Short mmCIF file of C-alpha atoms (C1' of nucleotides) in Angstrom, two decimals:
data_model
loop_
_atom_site.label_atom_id
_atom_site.label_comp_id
_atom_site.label_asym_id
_atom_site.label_seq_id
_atom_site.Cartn_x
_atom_site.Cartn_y
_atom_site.Cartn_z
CA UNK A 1 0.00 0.00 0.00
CA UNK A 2 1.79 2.84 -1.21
CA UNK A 3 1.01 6.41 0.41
CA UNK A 4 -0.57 7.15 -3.42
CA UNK A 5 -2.90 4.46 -3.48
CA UNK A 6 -4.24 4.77 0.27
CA UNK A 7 -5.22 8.32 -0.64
CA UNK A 8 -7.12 6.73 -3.71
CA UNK A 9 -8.86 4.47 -1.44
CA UNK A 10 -10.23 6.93 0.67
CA UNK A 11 -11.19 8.72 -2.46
CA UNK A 12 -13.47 5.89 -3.22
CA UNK A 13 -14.82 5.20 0.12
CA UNK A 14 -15.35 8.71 0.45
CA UNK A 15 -17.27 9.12 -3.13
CA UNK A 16 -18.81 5.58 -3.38
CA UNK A 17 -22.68 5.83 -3.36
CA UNK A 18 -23.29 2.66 -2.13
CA UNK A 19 -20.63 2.32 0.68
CA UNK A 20 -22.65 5.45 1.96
CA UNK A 21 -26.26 4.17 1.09
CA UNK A 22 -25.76 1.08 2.40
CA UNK A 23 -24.16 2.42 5.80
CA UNK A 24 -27.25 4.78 6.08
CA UNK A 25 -29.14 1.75 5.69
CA UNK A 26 -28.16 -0.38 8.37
CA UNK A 27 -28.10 2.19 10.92
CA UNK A 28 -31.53 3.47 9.80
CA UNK A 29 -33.16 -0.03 9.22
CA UNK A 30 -31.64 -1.00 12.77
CA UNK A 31 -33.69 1.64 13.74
CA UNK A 32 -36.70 0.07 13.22
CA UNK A 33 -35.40 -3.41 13.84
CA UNK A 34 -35.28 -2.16 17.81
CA UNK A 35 -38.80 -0.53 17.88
CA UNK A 36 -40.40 -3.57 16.33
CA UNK A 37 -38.33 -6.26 18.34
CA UNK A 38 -40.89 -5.93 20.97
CA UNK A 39 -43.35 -7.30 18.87
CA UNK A 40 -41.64 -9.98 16.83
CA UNK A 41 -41.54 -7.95 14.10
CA UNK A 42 -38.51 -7.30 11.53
CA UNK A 43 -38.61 -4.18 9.06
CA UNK A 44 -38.48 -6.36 6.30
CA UNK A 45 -41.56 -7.90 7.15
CA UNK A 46 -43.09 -5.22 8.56
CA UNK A 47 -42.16 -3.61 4.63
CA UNK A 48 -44.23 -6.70 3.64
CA UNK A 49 -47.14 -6.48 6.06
CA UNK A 50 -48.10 -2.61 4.86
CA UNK A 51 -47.61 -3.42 1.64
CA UNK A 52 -50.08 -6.33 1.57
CA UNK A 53 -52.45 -4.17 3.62
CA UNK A 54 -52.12 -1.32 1.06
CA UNK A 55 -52.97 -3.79 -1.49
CA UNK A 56 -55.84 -5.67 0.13
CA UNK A 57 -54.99 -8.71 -1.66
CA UNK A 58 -52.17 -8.99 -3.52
CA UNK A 59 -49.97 -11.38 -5.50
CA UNK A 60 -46.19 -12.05 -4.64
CA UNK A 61 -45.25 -10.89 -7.92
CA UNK A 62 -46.12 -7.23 -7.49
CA UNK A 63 -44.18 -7.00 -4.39
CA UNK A 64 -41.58 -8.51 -6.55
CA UNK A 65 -42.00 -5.46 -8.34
CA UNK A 66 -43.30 -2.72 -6.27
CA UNK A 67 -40.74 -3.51 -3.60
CA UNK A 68 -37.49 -4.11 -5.64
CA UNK A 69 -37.06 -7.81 -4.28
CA UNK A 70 -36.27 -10.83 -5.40
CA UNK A 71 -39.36 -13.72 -5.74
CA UNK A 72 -36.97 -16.40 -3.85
CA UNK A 73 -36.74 -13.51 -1.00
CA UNK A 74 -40.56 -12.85 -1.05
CA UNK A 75 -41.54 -16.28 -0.93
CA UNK A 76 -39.73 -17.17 2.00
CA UNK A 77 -40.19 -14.11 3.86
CA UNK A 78 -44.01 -14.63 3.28
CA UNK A 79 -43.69 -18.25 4.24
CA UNK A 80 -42.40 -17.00 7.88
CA UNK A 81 -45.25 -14.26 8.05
CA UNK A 82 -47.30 -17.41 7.54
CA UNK A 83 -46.23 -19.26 10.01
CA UNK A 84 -46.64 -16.39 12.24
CA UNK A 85 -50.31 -16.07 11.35
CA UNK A 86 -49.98 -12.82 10.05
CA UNK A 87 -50.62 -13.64 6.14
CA UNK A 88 -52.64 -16.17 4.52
CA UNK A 89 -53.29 -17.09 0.88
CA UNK A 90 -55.78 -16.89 -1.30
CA UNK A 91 -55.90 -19.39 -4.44
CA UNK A 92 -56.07 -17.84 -7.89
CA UNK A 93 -58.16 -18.73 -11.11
CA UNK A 94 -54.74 -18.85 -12.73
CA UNK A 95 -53.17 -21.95 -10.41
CA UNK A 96 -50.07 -20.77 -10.97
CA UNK A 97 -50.41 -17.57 -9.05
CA UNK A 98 -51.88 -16.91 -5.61
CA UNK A 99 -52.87 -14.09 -3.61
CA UNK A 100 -51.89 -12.46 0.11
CA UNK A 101 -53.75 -11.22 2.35
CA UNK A 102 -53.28 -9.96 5.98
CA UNK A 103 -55.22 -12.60 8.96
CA UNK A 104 -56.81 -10.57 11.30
CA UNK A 105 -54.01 -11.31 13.86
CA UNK A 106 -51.75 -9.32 10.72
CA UNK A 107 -54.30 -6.48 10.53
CA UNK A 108 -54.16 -6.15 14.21
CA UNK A 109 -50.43 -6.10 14.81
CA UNK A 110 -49.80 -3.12 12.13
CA UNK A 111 -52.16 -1.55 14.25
CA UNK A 112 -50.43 -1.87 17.29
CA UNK A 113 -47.12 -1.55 16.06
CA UNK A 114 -48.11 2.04 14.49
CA UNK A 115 -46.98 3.81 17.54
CA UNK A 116 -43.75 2.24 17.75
CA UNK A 117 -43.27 3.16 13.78
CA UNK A 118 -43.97 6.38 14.34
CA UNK A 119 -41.17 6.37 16.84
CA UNK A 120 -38.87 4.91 14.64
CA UNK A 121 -39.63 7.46 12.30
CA UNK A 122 -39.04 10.31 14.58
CA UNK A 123 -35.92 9.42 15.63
CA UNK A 124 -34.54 8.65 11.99
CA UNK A 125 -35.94 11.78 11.10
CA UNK A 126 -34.19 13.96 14.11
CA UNK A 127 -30.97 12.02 13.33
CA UNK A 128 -30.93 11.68 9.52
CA UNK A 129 -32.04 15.67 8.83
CA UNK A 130 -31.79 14.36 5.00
CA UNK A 131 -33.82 11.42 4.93
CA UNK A 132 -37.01 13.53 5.00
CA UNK A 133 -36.24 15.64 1.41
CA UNK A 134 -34.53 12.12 -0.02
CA UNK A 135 -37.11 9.69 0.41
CA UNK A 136 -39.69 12.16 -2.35
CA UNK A 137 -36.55 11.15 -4.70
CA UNK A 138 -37.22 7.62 -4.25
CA UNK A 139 -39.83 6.17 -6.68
CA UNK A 140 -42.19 4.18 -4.52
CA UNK A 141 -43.45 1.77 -7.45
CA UNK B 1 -59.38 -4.90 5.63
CA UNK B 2 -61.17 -1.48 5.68
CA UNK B 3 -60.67 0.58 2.99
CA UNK B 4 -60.13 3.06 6.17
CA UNK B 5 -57.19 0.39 7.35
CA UNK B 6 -55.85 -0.13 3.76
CA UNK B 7 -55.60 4.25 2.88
CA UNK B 8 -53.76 4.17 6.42
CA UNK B 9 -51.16 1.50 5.30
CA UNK B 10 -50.32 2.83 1.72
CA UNK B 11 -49.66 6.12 3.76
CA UNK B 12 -47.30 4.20 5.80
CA UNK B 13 -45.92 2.88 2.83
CA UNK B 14 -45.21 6.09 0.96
CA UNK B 15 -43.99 7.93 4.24
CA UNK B 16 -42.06 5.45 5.51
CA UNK B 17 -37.67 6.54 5.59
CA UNK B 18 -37.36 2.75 6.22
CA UNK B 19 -39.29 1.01 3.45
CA UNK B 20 -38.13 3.58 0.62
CA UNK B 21 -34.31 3.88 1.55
CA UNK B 22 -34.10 0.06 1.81
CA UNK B 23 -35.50 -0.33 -1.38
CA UNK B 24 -33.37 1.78 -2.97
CA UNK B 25 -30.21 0.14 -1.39
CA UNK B 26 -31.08 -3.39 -2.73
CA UNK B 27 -31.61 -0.98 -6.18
CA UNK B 28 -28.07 0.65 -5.70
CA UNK B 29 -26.29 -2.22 -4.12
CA UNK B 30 -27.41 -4.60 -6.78
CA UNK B 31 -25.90 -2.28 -10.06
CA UNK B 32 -22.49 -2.72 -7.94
CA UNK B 33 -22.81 -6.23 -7.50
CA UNK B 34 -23.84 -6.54 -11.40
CA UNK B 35 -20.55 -4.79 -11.92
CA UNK B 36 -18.53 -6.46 -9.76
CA UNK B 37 -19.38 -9.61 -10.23
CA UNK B 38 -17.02 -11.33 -12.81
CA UNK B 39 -14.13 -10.13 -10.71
CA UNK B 40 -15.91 -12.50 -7.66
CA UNK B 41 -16.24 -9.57 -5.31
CA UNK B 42 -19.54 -8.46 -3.98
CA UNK B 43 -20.35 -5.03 -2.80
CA UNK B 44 -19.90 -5.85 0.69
CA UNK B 45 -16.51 -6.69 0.17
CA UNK B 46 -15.88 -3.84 -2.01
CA UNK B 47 -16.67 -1.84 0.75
CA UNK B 48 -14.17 -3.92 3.30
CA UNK B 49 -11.80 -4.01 0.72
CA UNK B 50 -11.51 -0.59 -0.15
CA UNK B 51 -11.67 0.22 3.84
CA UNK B 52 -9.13 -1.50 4.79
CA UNK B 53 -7.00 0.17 1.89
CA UNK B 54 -7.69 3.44 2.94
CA UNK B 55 -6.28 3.11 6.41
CA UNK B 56 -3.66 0.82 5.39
CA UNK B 57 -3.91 -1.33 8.94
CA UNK B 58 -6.64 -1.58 10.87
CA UNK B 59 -8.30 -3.45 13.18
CA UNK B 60 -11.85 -4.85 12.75
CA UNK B 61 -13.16 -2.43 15.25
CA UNK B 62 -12.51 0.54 13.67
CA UNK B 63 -14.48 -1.26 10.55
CA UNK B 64 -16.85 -1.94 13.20
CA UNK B 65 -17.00 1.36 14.04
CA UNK B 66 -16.86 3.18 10.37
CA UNK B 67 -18.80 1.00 8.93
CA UNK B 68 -21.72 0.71 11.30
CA UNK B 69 -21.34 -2.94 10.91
CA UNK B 70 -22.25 -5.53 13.65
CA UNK B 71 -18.45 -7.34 15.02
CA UNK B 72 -19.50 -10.79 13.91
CA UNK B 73 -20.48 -9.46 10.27
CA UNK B 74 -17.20 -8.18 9.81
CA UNK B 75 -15.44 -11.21 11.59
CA UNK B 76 -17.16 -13.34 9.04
CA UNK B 77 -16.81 -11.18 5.92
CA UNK B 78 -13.25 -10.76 6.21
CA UNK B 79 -12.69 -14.36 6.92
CA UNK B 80 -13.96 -14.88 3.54
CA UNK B 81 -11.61 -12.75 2.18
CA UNK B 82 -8.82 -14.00 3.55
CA UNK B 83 -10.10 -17.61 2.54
CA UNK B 84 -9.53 -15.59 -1.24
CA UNK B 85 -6.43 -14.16 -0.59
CA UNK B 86 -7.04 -10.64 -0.36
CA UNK B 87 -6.53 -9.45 3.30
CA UNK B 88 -4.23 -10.87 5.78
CA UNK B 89 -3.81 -9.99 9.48
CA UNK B 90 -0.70 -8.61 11.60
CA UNK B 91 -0.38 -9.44 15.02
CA UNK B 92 -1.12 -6.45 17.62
CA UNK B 93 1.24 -6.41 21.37
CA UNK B 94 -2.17 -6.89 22.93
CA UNK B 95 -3.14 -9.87 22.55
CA UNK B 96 -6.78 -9.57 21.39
CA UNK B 97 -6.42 -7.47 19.29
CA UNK B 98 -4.88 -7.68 15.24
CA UNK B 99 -4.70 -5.45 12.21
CA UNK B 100 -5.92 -6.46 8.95
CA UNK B 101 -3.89 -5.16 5.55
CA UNK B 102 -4.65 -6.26 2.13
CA UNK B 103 -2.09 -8.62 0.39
CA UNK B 104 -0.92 -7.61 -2.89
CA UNK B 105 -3.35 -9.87 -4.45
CA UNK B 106 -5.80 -7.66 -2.24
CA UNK B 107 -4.56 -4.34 -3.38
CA UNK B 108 -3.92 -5.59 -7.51
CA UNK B 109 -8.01 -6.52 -7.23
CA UNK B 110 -8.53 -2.73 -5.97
CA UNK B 111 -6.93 -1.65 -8.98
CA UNK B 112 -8.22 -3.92 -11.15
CA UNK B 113 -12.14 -3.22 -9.91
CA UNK B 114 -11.79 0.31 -9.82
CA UNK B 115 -13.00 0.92 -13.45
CA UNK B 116 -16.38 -1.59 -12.63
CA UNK B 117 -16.56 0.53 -9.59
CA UNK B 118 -16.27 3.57 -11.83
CA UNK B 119 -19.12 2.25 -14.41
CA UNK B 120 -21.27 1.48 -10.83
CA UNK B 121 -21.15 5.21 -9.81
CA UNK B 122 -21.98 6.41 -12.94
CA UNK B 123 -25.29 4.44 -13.40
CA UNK B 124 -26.17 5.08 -10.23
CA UNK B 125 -25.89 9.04 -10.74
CA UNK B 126 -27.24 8.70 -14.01
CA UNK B 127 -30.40 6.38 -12.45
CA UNK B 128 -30.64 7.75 -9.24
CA UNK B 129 -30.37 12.09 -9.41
CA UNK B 130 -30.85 12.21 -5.74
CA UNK B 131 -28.40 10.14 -4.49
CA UNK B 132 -25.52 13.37 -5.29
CA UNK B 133 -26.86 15.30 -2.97
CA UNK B 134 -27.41 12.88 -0.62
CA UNK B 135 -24.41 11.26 0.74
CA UNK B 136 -22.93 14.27 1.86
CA UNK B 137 -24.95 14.27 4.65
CA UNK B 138 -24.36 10.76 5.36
CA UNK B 139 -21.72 10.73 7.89
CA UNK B 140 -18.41 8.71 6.64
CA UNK B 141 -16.95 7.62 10.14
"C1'" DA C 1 -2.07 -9.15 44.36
"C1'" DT C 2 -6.30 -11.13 43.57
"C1'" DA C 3 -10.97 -10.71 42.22
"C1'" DT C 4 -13.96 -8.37 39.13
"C1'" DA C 5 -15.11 -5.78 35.02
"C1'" DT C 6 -14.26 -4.60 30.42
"C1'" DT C 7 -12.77 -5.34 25.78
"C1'" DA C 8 -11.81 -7.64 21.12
"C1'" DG C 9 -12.93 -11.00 18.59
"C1'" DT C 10 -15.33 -15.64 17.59
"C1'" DT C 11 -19.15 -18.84 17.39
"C1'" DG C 12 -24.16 -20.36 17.61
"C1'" DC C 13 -28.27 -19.26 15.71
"C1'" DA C 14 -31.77 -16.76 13.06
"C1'" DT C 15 -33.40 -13.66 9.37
"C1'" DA C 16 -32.62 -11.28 4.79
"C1'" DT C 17 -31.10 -11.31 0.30
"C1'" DA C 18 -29.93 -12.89 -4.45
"C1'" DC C 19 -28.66 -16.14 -8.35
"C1'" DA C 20 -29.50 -20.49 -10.55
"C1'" DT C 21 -32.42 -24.09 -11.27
"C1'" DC C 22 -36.60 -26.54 -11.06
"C1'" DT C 23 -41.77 -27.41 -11.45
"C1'" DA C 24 -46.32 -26.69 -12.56
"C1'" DA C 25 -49.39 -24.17 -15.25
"C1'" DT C 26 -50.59 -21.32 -18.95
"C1'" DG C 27 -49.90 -19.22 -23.50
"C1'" DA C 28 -48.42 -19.27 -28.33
"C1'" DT C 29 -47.48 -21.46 -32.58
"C1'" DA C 30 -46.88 -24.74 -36.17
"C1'" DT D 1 -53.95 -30.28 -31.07
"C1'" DA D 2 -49.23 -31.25 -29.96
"C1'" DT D 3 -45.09 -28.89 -29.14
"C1'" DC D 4 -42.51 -25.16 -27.51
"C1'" DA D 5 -42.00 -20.90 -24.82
"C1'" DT D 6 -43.19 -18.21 -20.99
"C1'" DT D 7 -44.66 -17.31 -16.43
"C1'" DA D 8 -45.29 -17.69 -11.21
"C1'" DG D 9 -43.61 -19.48 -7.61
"C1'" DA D 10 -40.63 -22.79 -4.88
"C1'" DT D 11 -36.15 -24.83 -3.75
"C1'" DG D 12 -30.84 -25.35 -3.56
"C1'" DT D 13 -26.99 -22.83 -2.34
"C1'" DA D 14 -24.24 -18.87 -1.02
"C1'" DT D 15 -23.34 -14.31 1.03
"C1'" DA D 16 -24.76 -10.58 4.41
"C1'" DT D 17 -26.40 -9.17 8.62
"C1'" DG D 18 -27.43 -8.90 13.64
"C1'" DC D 19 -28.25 -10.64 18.54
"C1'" DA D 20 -26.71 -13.51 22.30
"C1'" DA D 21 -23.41 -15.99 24.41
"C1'" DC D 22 -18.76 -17.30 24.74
"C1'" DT D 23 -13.44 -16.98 25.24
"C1'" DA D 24 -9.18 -14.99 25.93
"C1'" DA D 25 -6.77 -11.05 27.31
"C1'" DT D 26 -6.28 -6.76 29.53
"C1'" DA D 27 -7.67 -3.18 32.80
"C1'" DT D 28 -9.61 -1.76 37.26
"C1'" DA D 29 -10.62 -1.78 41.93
"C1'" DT D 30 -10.30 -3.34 46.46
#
DNA sequence: ATATATTAGTTGCATATACATCTAATGATA
DNA sequence: TATCATTAGATGTATATGCAACTAATATAT
């Protein structure tokens, strides 16, 4: 390591998009990971759980889509959210496809872990004075 | 599902810093990984790599520490790397402790990635407009 | 100086993620 | 209609990540 290409190196980790991104998203996605804990609850599947509830019913593929995921990642983060009761399926006419929907028990934990959310989401915002003008840069769908 | 219930989650959805910064990491993280890829490097150990060059020696804390990484993440990712040849670690007087530098092989992969790396930032910029103005208030250490 | 606390790193275990491949079902085409 | 292609989802395998508990070594306090 010559004193030339250290100073590169910290060029790069300085510059490098995702080195930054994905620091910001550990630390902010930890965030959530300890308000939800409480309630059994990971981000990513509370990312899941809203997004089925926005939906109503909806099929794995356009969370696929929607959500930037792979379908191996959906279908087995699903298949816990099953097991936890929180999701169920619905068949299709298509039997290839299927639909999910939130069990009651899965409606009624987004509702009570709104409150801790909303925590979450203060404290990123107080911490992270950035996230709030970012995230309108971020295309949702 | 209420229609009430289901206007509440997609709200959630759009406002959440959470939902919409992790997507766009697996976005951002995934056109480094498409670059890096024939070189056998992921984007996690991009960012190791290229840490560890920058301070020349140092000890997994301090990744611990810059990188907002958990201990036994970086224990594990850099025992990979060693496993390929890249990083190698120098005994430290106390005893617990040791210093990781990249071998040559290590530091002639920096070089060699730098132009994917390159090609990675500048689809990202080009995709992503936001992400400019963004990391500069993402704090580096 | 010995007992206790702290620290650095590792290991056990679980979730999250993605690529490649497979299967079942449907669609398209000759 | 029989064959081929496509599609949705599941499964095999690997990396990435974090929490809890552990170990070895050092530091602190009595």
């Amino acid at each position: 390591m010559t004193a030339q290409s250290k100073k590169q190196a910290l060029d790069i980790a300085k510059d490098c998009f995702a080195v930054r991104l994905r620091k910001l998203n550990r630390e902010v996605s930890s965030l959530y990971d300890d308000q939800f804990r409480p309630f059994g609850l990971t981000i990513a599947q509370f990312n899941l759980l809203v997004s089925i509830a926005a939906h109503g019913e909806v099929a794995p593929k356009r969370l696929v889509e929607t959500l930037s995921l792979e379908k191996s990642t959906v279908s087995r983060n699903i298949e816990k959210m099953q097991k936890n009761g929180w999701v169920t399926t619905v068949p299709h006419e298509d039997k290839r496809r299927h639909l999910l929907t939130l069990t009651n028990a899965g409606a009624d934990l987004l509702e009570e872990v709104t409150p801790a959310w909303e925590q979450a989401q203060k404290v990123a915002a107080s911490t992270y004075h950035s996230l709030k003008g970012m995230i309108e840069d971020i295309p949702l769908a």
